[in-house]
Tab-separated table of C-alpha atoms in Angstrom:
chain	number	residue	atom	x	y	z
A	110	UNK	CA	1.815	26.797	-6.524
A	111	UNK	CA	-0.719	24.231	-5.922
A	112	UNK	CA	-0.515	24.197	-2.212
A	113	UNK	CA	-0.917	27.875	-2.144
A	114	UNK	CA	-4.022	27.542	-4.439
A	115	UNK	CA	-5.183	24.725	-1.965
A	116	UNK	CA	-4.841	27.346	0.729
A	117	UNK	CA	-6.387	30.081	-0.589
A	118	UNK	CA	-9.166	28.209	-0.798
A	119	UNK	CA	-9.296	26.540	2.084
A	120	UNK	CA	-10.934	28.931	4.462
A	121	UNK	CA	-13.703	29.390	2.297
A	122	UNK	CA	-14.382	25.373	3.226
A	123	UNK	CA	-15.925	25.851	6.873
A	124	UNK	CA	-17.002	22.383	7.477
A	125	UNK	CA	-17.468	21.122	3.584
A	126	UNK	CA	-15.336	19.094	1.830
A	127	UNK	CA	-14.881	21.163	-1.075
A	128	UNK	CA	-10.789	21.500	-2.189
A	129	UNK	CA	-8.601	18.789	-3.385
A	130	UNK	CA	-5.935	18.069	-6.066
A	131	UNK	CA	-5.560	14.361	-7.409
A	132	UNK	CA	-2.748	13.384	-8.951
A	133	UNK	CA	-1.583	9.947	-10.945
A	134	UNK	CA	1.603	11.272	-12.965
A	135	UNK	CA	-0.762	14.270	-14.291
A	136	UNK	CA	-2.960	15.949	-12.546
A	137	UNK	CA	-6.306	14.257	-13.744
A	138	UNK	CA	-9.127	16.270	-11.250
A	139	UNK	CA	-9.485	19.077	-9.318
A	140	UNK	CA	-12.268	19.716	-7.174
A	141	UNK	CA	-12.907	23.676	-5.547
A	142	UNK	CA	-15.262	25.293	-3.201
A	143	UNK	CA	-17.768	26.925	-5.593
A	144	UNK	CA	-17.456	30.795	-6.300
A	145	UNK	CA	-13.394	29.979	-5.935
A	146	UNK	CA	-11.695	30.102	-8.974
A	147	UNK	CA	-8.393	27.957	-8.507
A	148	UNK	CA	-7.077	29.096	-12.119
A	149	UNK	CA	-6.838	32.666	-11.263
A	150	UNK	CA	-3.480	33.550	-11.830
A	151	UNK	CA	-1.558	34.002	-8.471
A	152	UNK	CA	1.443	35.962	-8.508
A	153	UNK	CA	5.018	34.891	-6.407
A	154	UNK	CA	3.859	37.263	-4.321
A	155	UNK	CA	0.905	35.864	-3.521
A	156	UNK	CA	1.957	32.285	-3.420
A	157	UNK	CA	4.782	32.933	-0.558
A	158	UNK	CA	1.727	35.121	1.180
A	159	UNK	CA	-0.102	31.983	1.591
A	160	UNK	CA	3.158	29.806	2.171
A	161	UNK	CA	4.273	31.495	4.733
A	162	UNK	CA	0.904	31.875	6.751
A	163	UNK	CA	0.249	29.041	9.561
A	164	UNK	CA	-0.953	25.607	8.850
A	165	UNK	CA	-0.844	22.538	9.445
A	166	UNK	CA	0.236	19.498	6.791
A	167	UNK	CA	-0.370	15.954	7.748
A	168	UNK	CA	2.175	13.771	5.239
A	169	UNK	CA	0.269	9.897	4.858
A	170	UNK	CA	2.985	7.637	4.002
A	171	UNK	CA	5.784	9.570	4.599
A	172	UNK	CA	8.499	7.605	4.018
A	173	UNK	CA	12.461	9.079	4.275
A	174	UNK	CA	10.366	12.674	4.826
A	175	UNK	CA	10.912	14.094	0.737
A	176	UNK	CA	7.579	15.934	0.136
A	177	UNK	CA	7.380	16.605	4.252
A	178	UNK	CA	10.889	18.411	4.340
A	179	UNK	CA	10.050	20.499	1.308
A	180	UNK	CA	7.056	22.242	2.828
A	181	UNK	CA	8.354	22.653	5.557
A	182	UNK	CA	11.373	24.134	4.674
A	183	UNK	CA	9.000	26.166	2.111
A	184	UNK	CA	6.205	27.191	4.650
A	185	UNK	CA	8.318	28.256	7.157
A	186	UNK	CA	5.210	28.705	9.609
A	187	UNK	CA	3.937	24.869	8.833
A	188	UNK	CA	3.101	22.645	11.250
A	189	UNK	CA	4.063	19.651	9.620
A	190	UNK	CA	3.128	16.332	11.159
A	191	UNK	CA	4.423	12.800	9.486
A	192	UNK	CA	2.693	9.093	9.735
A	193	UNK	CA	4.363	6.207	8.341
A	194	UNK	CA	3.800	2.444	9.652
A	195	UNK	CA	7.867	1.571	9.211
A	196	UNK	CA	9.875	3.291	12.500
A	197	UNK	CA	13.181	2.954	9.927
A	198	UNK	CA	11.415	5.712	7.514
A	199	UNK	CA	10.182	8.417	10.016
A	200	UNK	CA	13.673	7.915	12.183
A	201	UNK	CA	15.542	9.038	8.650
A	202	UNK	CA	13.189	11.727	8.366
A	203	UNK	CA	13.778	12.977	12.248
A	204	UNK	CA	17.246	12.679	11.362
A	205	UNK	CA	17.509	14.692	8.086
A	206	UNK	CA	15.216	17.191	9.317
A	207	UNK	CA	17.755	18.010	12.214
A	208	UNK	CA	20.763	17.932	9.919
A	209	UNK	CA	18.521	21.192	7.444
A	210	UNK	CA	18.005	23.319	10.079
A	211	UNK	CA	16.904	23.271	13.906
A	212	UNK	CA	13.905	25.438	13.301
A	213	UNK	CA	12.622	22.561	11.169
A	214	UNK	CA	13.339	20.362	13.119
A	215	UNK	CA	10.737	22.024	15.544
A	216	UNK	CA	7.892	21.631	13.529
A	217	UNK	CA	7.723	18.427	12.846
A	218	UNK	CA	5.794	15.838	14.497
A	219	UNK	CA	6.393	11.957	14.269
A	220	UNK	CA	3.839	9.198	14.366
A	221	UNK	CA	4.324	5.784	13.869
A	222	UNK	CA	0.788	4.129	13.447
A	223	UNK	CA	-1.412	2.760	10.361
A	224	UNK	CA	-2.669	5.737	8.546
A	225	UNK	CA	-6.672	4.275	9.420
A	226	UNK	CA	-5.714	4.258	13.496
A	227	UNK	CA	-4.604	8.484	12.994
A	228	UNK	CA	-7.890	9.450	11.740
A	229	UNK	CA	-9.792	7.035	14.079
A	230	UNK	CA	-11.119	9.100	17.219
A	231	UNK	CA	-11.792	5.805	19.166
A	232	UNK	CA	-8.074	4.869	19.554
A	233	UNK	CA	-5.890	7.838	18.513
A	234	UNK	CA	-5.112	11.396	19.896
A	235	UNK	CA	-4.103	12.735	16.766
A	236	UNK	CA	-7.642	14.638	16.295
A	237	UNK	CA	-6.787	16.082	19.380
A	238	UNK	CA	-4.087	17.144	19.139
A	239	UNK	CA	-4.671	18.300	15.790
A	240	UNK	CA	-7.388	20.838	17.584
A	241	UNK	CA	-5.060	22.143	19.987
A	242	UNK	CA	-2.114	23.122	17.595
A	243	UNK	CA	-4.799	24.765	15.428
A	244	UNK	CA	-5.316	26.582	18.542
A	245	UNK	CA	-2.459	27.767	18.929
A	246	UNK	CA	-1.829	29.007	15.586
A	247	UNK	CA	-5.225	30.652	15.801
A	248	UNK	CA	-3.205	32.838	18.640
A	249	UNK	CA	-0.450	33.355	17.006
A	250	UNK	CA	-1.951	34.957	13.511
A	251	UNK	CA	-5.001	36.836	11.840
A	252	UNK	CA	-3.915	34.986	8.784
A	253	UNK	CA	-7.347	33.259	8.555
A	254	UNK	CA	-9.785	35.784	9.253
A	255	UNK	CA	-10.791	34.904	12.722
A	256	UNK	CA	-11.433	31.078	11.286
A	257	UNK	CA	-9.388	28.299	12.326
A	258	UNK	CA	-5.795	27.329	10.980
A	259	UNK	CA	-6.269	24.970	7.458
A	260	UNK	CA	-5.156	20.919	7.940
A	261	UNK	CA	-3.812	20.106	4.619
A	262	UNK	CA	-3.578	16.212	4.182
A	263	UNK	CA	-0.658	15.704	1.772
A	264	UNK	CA	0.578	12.122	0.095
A	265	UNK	CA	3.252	11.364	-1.972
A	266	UNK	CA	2.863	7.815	-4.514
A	267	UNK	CA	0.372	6.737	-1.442
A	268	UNK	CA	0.279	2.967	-2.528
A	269	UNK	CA	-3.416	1.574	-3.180
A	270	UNK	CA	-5.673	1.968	-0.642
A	271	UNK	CA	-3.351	4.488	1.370
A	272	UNK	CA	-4.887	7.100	-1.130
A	273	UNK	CA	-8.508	6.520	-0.096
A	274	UNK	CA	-7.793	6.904	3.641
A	275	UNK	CA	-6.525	10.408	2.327
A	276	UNK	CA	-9.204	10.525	0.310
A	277	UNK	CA	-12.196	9.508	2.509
A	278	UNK	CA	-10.852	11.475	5.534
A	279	UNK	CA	-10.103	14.380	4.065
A	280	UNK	CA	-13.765	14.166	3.065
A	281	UNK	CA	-14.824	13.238	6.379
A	282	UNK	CA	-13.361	15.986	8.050
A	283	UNK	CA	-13.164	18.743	5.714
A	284	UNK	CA	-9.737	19.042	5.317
A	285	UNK	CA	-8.352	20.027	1.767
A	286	UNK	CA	-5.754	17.389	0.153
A	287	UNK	CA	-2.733	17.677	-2.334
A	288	UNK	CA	-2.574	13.233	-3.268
A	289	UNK	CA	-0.522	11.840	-5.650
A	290	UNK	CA	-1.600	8.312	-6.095
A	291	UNK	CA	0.715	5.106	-6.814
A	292	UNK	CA	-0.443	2.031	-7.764
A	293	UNK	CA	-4.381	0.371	-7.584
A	294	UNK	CA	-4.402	-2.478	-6.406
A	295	UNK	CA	-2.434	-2.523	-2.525
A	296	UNK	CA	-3.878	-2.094	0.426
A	297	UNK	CA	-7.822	-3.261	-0.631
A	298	UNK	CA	-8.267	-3.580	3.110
A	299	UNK	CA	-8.310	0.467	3.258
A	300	UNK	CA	-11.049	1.100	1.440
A	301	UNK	CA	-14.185	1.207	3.412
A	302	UNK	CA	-16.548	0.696	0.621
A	303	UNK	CA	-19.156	-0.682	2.745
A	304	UNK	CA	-19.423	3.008	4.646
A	305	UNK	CA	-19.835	4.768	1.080
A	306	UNK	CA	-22.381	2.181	-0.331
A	307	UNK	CA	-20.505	1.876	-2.732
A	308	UNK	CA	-20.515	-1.834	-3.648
A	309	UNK	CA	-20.918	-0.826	-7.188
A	310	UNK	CA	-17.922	1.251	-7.565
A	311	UNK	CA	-15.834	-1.619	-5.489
A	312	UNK	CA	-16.530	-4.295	-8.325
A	313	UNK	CA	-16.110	-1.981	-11.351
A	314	UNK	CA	-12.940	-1.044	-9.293
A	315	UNK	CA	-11.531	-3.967	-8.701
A	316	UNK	CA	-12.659	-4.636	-12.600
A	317	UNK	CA	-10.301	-1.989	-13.953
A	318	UNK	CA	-7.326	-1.834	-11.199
A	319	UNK	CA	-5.080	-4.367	-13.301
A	320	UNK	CA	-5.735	-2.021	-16.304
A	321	UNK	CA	-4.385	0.964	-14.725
A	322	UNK	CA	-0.901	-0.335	-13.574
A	323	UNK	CA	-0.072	-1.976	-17.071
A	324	UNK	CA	2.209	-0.581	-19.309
A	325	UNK	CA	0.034	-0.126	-22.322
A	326	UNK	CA	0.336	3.756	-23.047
A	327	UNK	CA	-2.643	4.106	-24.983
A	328	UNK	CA	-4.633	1.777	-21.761
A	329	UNK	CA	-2.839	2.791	-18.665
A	330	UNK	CA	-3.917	6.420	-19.022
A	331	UNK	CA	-7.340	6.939	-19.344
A	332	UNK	CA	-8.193	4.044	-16.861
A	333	UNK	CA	-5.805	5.761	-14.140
A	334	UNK	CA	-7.668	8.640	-14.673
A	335	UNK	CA	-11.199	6.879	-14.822
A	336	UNK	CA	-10.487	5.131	-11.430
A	337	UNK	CA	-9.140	8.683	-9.526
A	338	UNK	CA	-12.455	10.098	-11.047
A	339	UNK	CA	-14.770	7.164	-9.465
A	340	UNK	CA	-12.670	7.879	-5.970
A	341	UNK	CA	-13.287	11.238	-5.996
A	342	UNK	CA	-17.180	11.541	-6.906
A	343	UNK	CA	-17.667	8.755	-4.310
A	344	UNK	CA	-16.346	10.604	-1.371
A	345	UNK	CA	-17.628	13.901	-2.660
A	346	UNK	CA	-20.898	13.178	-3.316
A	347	UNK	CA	-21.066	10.884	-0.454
A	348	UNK	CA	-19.699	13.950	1.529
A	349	UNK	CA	-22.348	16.314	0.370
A	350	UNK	CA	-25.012	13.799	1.220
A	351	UNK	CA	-24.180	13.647	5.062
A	352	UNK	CA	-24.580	17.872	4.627
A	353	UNK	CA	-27.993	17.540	3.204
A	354	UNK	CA	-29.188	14.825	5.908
A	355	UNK	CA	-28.019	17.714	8.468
């Protein structure tokens, strides 16, 4: 249900960053393209209607393929496309995805590189790539109104700083995102603070990280949900910024 909502959203975006779900155990913010209302009830109907129209999913930290297989055996028109850094991981999830079914097996794309490198244009062809499949899909259905195919940037428990390269290129490029964050303090070396200006938010981050992956109930909470808040008006607001400077 929630990708569908992100979908039917999603080609209202154009170029904005506008559509994302973050999630830490609950879902503690959601963020739509203005005169969208994402809590309009949606009947099963409607959610296989957008399911089953092309896309493409990019899965950040992949793993054995869990959340990857699902949609696509789900969205049986997805383009689903997998990164993980450990070769081990995405050769289980080539290998279970040919022991479901063949046809899933044919829409899935491997890549073994550091989440940063696939959203870097100066040493990756993913962005490429990316373009032409969209193409294609464009040719292959009116699903989107004569607008490009959606990217939807999906992770499952991305670890640390895994979630704010989902999170910052998703905002960069105005794809929609689906994240369900893990712990706060891995991966520091992901976070580009110094391109948001954000040198505020890093210490107050930093600050509050150990907080968030105690096990104090009445703690843990509200400063998991504080931190996913301070992510996600950073690279929004940062996001609408660059618009206005256009």
């Amino acid at each position: 249900d929630l990708l569908a909502r992100t979908l039917r959203c999603a080609p209202e975006m154009q170029r904005s960053f506008r559509v994302f779900a973050l999630t830490s155990r609950v879902v503690v913010r959601r963020h739509w393209h203005k005169g969208v209302d994402p809590k309009a009830e949606m009947s099963f109907d409607e959610v296989t209607e957008y399911c089953s129209s092309p896309f493409l999913c990019l899965d950040v930290g992949c793993g054995r393929g869990d959340l990857a297989l699902n949609i696509a055996t789900i969205c049986r028109n997805a383009e689903v496309h997998v990164c993980d850094l450990n070769q081990p991981s995405l050769d289980a999830c080539r290998t279970r995805a040919e022991e479901l079914n063949i046809s899933i097996a044919h829409r899935m794309h491997y890549y073994n590189v550091a989440a940063q490198e696939l959203f870097d244009p100066r040493s990756s062809t993913f962005l490429d790539e990316v373009a032409r499949r969209r193409q294609a899909l464009d040719a292959q259905s009116a699903s989107w109104s004569n607008r490009e195919a959606p990217v939807v940037v999906v992770g499952l428990h991305a670890c640390g700083g895994l979630s704010d390269v989902i999170m910052q290129n998703g905002a960069r490029l105005g794809w929609p995102f689906i994240c369900c964050t893990c712990c706060f303090a891995s991966h520091p070396h992901l976070r580009d603070w110094e391109a948001h200006q954000a040198g505020h938010v890093q210490e107050m981050y930093e600050d509050l990280a150990p907080l968030a992956e105690n096990n104090y109930a009445d703690i843990q909470p509200a400063t998991m949900h504080l931190l996913n808040s301070l992510r996600a008006e950073l690279y929004s607001s940062r996001t609408a910024r660059n618009e206005n400077d256009e």
